[in-house]
Short mmCIF file of C-alpha atoms in Angstrom, two decimals:
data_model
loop_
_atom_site.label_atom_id
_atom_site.label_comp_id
_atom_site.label_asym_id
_atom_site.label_seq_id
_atom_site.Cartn_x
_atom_site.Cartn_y
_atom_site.Cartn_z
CA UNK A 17 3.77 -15.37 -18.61
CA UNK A 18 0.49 -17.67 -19.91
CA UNK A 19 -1.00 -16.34 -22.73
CA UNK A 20 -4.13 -15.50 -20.76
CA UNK A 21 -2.07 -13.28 -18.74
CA UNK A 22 -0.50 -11.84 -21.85
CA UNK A 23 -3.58 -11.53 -23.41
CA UNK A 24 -5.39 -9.70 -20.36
CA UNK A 25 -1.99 -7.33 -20.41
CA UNK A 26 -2.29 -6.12 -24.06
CA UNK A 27 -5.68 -5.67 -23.84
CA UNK A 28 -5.42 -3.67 -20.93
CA UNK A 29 -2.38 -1.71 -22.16
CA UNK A 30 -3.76 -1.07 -25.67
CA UNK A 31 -7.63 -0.23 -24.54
CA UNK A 32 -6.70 2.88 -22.68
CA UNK A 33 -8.36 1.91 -19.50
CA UNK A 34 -5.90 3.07 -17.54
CA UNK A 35 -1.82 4.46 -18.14
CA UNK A 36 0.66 2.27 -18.49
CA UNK A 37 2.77 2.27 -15.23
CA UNK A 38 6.28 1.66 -15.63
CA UNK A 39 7.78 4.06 -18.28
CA UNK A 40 10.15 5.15 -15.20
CA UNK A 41 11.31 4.91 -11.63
CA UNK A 42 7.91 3.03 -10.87
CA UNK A 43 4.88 5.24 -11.98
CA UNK A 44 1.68 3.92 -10.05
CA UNK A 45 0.13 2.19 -13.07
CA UNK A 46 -3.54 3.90 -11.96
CA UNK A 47 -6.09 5.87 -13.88
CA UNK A 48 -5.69 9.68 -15.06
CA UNK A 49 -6.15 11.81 -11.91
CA UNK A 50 -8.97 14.96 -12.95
CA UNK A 51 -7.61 17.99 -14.38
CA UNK A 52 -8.96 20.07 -11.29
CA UNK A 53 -7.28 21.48 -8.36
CA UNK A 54 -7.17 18.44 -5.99
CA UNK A 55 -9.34 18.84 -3.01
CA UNK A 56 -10.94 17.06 -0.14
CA UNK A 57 -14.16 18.41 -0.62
CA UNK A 58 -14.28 16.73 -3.98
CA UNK A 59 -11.91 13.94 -3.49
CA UNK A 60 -13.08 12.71 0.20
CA UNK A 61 -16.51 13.75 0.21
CA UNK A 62 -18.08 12.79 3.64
CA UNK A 63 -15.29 13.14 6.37
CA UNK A 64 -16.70 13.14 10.13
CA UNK A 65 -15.05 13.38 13.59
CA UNK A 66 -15.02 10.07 14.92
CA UNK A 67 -17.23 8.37 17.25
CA UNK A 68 -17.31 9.49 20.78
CA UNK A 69 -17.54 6.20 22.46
CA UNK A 70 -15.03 4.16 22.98
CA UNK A 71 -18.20 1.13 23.30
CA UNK A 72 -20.90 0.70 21.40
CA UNK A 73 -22.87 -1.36 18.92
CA UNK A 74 -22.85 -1.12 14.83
CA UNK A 75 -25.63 -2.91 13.70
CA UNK A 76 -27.39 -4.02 10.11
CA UNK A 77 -23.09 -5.23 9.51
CA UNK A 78 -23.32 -7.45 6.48
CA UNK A 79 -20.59 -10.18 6.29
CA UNK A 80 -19.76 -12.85 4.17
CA UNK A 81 -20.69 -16.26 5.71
CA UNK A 82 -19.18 -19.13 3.18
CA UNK A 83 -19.89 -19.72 -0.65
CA UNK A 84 -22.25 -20.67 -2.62
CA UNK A 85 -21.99 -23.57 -4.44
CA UNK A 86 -23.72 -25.28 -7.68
CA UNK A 87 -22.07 -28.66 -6.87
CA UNK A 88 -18.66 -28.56 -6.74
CA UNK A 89 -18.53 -25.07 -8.47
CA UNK A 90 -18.54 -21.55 -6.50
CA UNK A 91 -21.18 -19.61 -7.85
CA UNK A 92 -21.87 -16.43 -5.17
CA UNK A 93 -21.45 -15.74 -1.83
CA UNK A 94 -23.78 -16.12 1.16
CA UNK A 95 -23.75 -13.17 3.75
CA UNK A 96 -25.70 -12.35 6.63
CA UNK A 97 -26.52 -9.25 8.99
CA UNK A 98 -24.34 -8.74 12.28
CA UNK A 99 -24.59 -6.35 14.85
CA UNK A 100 -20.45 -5.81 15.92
CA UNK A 101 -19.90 -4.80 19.51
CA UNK A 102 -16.83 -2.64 19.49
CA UNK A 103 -14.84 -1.92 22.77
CA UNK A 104 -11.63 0.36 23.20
CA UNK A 105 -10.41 -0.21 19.62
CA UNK A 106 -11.37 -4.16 19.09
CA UNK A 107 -14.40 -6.58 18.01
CA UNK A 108 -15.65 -7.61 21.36
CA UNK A 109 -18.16 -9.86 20.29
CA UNK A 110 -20.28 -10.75 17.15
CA UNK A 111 -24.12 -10.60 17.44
CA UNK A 112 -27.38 -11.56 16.19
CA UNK A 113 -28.30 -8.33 13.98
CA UNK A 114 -30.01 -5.50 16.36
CA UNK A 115 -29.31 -7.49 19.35
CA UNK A 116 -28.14 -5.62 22.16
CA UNK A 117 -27.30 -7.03 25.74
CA UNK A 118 -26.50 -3.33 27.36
CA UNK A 119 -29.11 -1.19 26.66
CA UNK A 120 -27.44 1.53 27.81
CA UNK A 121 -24.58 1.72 24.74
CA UNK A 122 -24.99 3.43 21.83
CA UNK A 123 -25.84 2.14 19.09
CA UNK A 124 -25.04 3.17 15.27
CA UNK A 125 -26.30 1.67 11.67
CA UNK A 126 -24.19 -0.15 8.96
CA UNK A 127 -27.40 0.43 6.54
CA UNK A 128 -26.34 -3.00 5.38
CA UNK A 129 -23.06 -2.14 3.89
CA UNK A 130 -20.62 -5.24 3.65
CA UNK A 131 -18.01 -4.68 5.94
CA UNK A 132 -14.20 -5.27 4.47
CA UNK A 133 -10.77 -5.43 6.45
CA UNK A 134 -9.29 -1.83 6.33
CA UNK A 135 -7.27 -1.18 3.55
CA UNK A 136 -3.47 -0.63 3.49
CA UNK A 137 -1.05 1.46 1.52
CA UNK A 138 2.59 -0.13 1.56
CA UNK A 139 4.37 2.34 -0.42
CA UNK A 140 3.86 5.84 -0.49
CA UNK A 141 5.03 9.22 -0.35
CA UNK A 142 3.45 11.62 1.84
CA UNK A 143 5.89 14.28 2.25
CA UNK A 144 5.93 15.41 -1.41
CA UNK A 145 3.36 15.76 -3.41
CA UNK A 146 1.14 18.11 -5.32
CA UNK A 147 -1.93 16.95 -4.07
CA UNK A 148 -3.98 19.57 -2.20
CA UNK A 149 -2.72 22.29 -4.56
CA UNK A 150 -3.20 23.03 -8.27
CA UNK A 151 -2.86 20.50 -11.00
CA UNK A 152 0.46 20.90 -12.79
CA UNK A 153 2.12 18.46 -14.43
CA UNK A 154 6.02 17.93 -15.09
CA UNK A 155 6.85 16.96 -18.80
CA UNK A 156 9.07 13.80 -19.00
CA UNK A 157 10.83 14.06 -22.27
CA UNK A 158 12.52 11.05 -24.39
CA UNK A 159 15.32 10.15 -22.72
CA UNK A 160 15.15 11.68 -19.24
CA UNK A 161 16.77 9.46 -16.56
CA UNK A 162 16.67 9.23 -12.88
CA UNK A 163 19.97 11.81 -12.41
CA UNK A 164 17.84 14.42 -14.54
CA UNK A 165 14.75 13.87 -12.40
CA UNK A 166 16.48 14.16 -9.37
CA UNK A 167 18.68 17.44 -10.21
CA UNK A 168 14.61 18.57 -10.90
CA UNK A 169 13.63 17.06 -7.41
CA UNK A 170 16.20 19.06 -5.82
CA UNK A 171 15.12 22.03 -7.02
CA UNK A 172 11.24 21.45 -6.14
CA UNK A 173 12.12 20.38 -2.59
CA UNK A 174 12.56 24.03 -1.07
CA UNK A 175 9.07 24.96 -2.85
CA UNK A 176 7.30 21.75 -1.25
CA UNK A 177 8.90 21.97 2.08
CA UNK A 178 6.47 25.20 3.26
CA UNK A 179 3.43 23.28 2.81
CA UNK A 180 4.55 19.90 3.46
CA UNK A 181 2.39 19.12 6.55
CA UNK A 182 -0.97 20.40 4.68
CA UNK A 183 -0.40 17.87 1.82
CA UNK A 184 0.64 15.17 3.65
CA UNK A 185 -2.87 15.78 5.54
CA UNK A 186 -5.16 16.42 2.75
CA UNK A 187 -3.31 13.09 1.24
CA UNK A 188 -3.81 11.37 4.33
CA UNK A 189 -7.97 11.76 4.10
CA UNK A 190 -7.98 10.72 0.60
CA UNK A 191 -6.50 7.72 1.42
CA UNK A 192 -8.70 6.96 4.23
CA UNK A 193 -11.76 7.98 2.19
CA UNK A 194 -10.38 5.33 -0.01
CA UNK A 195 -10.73 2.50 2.89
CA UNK A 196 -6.87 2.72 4.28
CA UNK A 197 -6.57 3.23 7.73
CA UNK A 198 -2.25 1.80 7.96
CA UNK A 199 0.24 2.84 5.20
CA UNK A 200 3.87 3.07 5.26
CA UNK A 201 5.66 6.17 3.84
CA UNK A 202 8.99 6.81 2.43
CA UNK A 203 10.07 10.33 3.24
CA UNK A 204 13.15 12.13 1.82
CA UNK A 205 16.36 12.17 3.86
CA UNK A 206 18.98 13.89 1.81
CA UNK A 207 20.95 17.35 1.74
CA UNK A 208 18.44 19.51 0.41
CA UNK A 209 15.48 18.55 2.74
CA UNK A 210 17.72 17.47 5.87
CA UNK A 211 16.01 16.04 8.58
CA UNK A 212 12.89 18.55 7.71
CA UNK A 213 10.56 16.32 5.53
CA UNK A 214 10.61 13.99 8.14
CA UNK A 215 9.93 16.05 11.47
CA UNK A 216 6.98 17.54 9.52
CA UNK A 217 5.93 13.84 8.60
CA UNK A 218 6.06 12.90 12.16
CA UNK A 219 4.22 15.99 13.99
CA UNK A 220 1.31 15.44 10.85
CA UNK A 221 1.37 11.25 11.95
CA UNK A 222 1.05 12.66 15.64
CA UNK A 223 -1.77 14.22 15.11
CA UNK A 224 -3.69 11.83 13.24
CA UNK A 225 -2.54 8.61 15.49
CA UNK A 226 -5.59 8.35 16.59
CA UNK A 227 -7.33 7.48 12.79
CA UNK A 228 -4.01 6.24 10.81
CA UNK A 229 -0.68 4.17 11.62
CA UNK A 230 2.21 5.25 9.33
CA UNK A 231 5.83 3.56 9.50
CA UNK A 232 8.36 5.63 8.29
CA UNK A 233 11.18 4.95 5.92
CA UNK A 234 14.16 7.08 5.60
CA UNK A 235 14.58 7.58 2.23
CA UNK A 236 18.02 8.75 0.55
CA UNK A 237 15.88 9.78 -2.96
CA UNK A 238 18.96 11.16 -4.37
CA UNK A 239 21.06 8.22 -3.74
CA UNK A 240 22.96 7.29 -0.28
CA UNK A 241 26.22 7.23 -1.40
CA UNK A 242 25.56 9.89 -4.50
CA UNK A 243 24.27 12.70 -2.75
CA UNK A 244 26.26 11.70 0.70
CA UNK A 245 23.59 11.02 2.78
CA UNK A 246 25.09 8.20 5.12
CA UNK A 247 24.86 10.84 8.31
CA UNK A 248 21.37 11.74 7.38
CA UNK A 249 20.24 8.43 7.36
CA UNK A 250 21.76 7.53 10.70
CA UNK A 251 20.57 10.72 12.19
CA UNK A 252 17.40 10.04 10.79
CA UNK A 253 17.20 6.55 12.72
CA UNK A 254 17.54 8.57 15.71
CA UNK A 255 14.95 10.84 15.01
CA UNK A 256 12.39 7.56 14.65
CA UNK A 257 12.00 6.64 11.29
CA UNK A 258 11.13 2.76 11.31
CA UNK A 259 13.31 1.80 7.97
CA UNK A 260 16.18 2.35 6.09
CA UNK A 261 15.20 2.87 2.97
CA UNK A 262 17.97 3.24 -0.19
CA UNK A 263 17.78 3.75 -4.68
CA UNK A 264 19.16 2.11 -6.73
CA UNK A 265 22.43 1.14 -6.17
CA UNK A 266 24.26 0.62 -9.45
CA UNK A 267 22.14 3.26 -11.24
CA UNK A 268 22.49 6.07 -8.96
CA UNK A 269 24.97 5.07 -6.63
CA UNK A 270 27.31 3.45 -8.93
CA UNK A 271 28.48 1.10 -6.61
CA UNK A 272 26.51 -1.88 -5.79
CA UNK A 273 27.75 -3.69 -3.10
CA UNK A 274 29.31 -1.00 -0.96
CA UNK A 275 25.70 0.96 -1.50
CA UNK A 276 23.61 -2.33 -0.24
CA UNK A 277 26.31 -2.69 2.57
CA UNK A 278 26.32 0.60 3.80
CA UNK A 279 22.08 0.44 3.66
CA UNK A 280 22.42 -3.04 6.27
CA UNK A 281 24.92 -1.70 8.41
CA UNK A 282 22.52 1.38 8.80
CA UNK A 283 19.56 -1.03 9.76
CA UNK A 284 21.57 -3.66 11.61
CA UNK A 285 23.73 -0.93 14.17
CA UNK A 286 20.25 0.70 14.51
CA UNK A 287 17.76 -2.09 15.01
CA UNK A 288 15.84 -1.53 11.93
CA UNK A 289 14.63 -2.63 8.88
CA UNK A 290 15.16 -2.25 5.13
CA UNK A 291 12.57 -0.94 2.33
CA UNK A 292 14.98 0.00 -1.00
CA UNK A 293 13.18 1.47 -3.95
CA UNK A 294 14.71 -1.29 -6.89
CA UNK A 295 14.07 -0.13 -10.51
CA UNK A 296 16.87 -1.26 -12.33
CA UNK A 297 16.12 -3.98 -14.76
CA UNK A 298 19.47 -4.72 -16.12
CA UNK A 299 21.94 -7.04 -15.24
CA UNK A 300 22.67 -4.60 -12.60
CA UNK A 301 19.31 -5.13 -11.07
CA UNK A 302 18.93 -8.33 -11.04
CA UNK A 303 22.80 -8.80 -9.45
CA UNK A 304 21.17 -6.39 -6.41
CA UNK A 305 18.34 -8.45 -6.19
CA UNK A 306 20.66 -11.83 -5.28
CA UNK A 307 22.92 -9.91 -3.39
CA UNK A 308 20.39 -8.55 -1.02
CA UNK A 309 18.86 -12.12 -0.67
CA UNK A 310 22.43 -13.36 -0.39
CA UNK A 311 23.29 -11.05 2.43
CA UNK A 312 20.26 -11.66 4.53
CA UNK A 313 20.87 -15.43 4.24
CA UNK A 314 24.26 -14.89 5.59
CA UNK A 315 23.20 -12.23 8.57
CA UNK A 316 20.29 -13.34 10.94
CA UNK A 317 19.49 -10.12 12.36
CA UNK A 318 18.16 -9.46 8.70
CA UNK A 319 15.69 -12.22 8.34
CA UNK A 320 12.08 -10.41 7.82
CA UNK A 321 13.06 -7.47 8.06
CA UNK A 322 14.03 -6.38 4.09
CA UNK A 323 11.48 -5.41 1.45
CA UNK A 324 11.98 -5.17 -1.90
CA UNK A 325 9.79 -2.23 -3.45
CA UNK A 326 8.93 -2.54 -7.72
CA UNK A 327 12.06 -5.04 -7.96
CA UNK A 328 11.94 -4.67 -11.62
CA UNK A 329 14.41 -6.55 -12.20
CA UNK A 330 12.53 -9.83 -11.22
CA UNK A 331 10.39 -9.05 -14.12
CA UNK A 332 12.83 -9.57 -16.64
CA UNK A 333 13.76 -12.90 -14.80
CA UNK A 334 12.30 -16.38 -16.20
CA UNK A 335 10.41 -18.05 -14.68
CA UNK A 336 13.09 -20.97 -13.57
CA UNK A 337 14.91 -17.92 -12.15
CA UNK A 338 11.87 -16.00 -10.34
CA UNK A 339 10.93 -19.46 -8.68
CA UNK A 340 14.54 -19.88 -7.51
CA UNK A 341 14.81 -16.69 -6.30
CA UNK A 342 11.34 -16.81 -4.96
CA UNK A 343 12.18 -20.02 -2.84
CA UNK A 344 14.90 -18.17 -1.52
CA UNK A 345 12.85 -14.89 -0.28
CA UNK A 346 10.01 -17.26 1.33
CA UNK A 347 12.77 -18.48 3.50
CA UNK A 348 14.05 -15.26 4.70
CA UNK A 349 10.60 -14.23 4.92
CA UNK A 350 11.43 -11.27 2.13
CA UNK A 351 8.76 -8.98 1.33
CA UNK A 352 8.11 -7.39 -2.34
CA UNK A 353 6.08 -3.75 -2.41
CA UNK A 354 4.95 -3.96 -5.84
CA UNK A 355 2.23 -0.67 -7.51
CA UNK A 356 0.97 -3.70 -9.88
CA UNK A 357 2.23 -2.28 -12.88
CA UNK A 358 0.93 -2.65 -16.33
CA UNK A 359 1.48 -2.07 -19.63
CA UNK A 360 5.15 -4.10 -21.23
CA UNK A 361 6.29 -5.03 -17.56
CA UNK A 362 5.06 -8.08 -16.25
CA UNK A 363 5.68 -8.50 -12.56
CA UNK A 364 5.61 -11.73 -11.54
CA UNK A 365 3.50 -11.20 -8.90
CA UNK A 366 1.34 -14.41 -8.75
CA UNK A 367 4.09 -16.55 -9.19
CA UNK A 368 5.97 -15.01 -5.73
CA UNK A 369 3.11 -15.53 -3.93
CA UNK A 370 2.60 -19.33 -4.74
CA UNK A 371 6.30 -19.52 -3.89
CA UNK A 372 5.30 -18.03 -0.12
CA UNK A 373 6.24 -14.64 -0.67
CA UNK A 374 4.44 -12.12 0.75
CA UNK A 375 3.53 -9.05 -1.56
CA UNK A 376 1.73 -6.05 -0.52
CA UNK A 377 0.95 -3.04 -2.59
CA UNK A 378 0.52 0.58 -2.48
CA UNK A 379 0.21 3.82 -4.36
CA UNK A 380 3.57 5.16 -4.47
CA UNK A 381 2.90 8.74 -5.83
CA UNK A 382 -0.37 10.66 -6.26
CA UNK A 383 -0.07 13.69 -8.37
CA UNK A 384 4.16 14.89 -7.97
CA UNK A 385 6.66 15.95 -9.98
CA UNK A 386 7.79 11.94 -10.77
CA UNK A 387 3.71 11.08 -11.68
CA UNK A 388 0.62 12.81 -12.42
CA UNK A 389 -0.95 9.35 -11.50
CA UNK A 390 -2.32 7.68 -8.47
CA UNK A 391 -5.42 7.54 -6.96
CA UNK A 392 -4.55 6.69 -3.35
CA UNK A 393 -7.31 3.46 -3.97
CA UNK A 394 -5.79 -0.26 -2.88
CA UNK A 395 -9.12 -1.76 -3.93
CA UNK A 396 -8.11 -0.64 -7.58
CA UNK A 397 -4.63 -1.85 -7.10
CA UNK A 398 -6.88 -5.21 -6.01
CA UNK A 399 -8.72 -4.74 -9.42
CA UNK A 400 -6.15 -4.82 -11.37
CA UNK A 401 -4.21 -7.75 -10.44
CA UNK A 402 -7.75 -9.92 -10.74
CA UNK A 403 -7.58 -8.61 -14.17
CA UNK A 404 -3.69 -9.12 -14.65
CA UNK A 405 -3.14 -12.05 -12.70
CA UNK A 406 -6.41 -14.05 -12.69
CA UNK A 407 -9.18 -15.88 -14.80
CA UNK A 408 -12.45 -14.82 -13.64
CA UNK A 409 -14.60 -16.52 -11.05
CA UNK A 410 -16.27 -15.74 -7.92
CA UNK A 411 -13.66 -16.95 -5.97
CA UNK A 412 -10.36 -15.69 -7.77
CA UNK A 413 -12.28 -12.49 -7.57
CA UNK A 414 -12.27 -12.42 -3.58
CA UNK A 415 -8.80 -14.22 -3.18
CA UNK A 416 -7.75 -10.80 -4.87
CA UNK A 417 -8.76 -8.49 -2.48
CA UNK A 418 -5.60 -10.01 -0.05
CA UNK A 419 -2.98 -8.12 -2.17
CA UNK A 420 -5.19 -4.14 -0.57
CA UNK A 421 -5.44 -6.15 2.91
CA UNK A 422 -2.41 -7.70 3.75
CA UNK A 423 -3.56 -10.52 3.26
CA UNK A 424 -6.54 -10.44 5.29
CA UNK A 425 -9.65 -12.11 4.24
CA UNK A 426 -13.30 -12.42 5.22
CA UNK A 427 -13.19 -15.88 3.84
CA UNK A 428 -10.26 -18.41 3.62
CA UNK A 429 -10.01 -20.43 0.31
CA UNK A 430 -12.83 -22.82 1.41
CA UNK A 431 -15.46 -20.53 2.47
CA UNK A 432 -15.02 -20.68 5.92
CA UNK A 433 -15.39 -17.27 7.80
CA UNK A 434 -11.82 -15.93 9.18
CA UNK A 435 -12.37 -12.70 9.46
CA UNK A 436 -13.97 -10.61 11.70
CA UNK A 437 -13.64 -12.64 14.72
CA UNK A 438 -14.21 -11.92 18.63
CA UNK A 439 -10.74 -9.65 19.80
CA UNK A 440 -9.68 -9.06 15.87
CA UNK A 441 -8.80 -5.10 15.81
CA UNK A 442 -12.06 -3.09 15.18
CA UNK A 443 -10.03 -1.18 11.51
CA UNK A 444 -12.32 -2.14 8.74
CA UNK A 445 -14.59 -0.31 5.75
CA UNK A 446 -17.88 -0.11 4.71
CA UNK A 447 -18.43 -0.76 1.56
CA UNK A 448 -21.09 -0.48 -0.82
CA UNK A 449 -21.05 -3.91 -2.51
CA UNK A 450 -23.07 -7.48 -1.83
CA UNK A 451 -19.54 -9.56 -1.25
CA UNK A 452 -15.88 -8.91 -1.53
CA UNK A 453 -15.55 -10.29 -4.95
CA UNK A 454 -18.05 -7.74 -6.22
CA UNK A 455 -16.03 -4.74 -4.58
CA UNK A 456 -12.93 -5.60 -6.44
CA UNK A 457 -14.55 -6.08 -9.91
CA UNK A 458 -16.47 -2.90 -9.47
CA UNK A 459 -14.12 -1.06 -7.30
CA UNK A 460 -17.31 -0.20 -5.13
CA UNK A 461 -17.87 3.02 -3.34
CA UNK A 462 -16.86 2.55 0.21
CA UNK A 463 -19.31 4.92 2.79
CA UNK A 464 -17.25 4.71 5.97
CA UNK A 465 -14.03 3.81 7.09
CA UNK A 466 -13.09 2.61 11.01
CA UNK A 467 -9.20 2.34 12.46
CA UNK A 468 -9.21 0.54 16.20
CA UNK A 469 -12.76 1.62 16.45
CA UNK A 470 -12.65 5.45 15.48
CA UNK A 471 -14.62 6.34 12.24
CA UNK A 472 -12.49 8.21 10.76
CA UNK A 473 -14.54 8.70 7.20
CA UNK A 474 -17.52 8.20 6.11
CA UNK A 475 -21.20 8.93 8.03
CA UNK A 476 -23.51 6.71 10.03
CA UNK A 477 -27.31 6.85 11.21
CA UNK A 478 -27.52 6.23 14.82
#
């Protein structure tokens, strides 16, 4: 870590701008959530039915168009005013603002809000959670480890199972009030909850295909081999889930490699891939870490399909051993799910991606019985890695917003527009905010959200 990266961590850990993140199992790292009973009337605010046409015209769009410069320096960003014609669920064309070739379309205002790629949320749970209900709050005493807070998990489970497809819901709009329009979900697959969480996950993703696209992982939450789950998850790839999720292997399972096998055969017989919640930052953790990049190196059928979600351990790495490691992932196109973490962790984060490794984020748990933090908001998770990972400037500012995005960018690193384009998919946000770099430093209020053309938050003058 540079000492401006140090320096930006301590200050953020010891101002009390927001909770430190990681003092377990990968808290979310985001500001307090109100003491209030969560609700979507006070959490989503302006939710609307989408659009009836499948073709029409948004106009008054505003969209980055290159930077400005003061010689060789970036000092702002130019943008402009669009008019997007969107056809069954893509950008058909770009036009000149307020022009429109068919008359006979509808046509709907922007009101000049600066239009960002949708949002996604990469890790998440949506099949427990307290949100939608009352506040409560579980008490984490000194020395409580994962075995205690799963013997508490398994007695929540039959409590949260009644009202899972409500939550899931109400957690669903937040998220998409918040600009995300794609997440993917971990779901538990285990004894207690059987196959249930994740039938009730599906019929709630059913419904709302039309506004949100959720992959599935399977996930054993109170260890594969620990709470003898190994059925589960097979029947569970059956049943549709997308990934084969797995905990912890040393920790939990207490037996590394024939936990980590038993995960790949799972994925490999089925056709799937692999998303494993890694916390452990011992020894332990970092020996899963090579073993998992060892293993896909050595079995084809693996490449690109593994992610890596916190990987702790590669925090306690140095930084000879992260870009090692790093090199290795790039090859085998290995993806880390990271909450961006603060406080005495340091992920390093900026250093994978240099190395070509692609890292997404997400918001792991809003308001459960592991975390009484998350706000379901990537453009904060995009906000604080500029302030973790970056030195201010115009630019860093807006390369920042690719980590809520994945990766997707209105401008590429020399100004040049990328994004939208003629045929790109028609899932972006409104936000209220002059360029991209100013709605990650402000975490600006976004006033409608879109997924393959639908609004699916938000309001709009016609």
């Amino acid at each position: 870590m540079n000492n401006a990266e140090k320096s930006r961590r301590e200050f953020l850990s010891s101002s009390g701008k927001v909770a430190a993140a990681c003092a377990l199992f990968g808290a979310t790292g985001s500001m307090a959530y109100a003491a209030k009973p969560a609700s979507t009337t006070c959490e989503t605010g302006n939710r609307m039915s989408a659009i009836k046409e499948s073709h029409y015209y948004l106009d008054n769009v505003l969209l980055e168009a290159g930077f400005r410069r003061d010689g060789q320096n970036v000092v702002g960003t130019e943008t402009e005013l669009k008019t997007l014609e969107i056809k069954d669920g893509v950008i058909a064309v770009l036009l000149a603002n307020k022009q429109h070739p068919d008359a006979t379309l509808a046509h709907y205002d922007a009101s000049g809000k600066l239009l960002l790629p949708a949002m996604r949320d990469m890790h998440i749970h949506l099949d427990k959670t307290f949100y939608g209900g009352p506040w409560r709050v579980h008490n984490r005493p000194a020395g409580t480890t994962i075995l205690d807070m799963i013997a508490l998990e398994q007695k929540l489970l039959p409590e949260l199972q009644p009202v899972t497809q409500e939550r899931a819901e109400k957690l669903i709009d937040l998220i998409q009030s918040k600009g995300s329009t794609i997440a993917r979900s971990h779901c538990n697959v285990e004894p207690v909850s059987g196959l249930k969480n994740l039938e009730n996950l599906q019929a709630v993703l059913e419904r709302r295909k039309a506004g949100f696209s959720c992959e599935i992982v399977a996930f054993p939450q109170h260890g594969l081999l620990h709470s003898d789950s190994v059925q589960l998850m097979r029947d569970a790839m059956q049943a549709g889930a997308h990934y084969v999720g797995g905990l912890d292997p040393t920790n939990v399972d207490g037996a590394m490699e024939k936990s980590l096998d038993t995960m790949f055969q799972i994925a490999i017989d089925y056709k799937k891939g692999v998303d494993i919640h890694l916390h452990e930052t011992s020894p332990a953790g970092i020996a899963a870490v090579k073993y998992m990049v060892e293993t896909v190196e050595k079995t084809p059928e693996l490449k690109g399909k593994l992610t890596i979600s916190h990987a702790f351990a590669l925090a306690v790495m140095n930084e000879q051993e992260v870009d090692a490691i790093a090199t290795r992932m790039a090859a085998q196109q290995i993806t880390i799910a990271s909450t961006v973490p603060i406080g005495t962790m340091h992920m390093p984060l900026k250093q994978l991606q240099e190395k070509g490794v692609f890292v997404m984020t997400g918001t792991d748990s809003v308001i459960d019985h592991w975390s009484p933090y998350g706000l379901g908001d990537m453009l904060e998770k995009a906000n604080l890695y500029a302030q973790l990972y970056t030195r201010v400037s115009e630019v860093n500012l807006s390369r920042s917003l690719a980590i809520a995005t994945g990766n997707v960018l209105p401008l590429n690193d020399k100004g040049e527009r990328m994004w939208p384009k003629a045929q790109d998919e028609a899932s972006f946000v409104l936000v209220d905010a002059s360029c991209s770099a100013e709605a990650v430093a402000r975490i600006s209020p976004r006033t409608a959200t879109f997924h393959k053309g639908n609004l699916v938050w938000g309001e709009l003058s016609v």
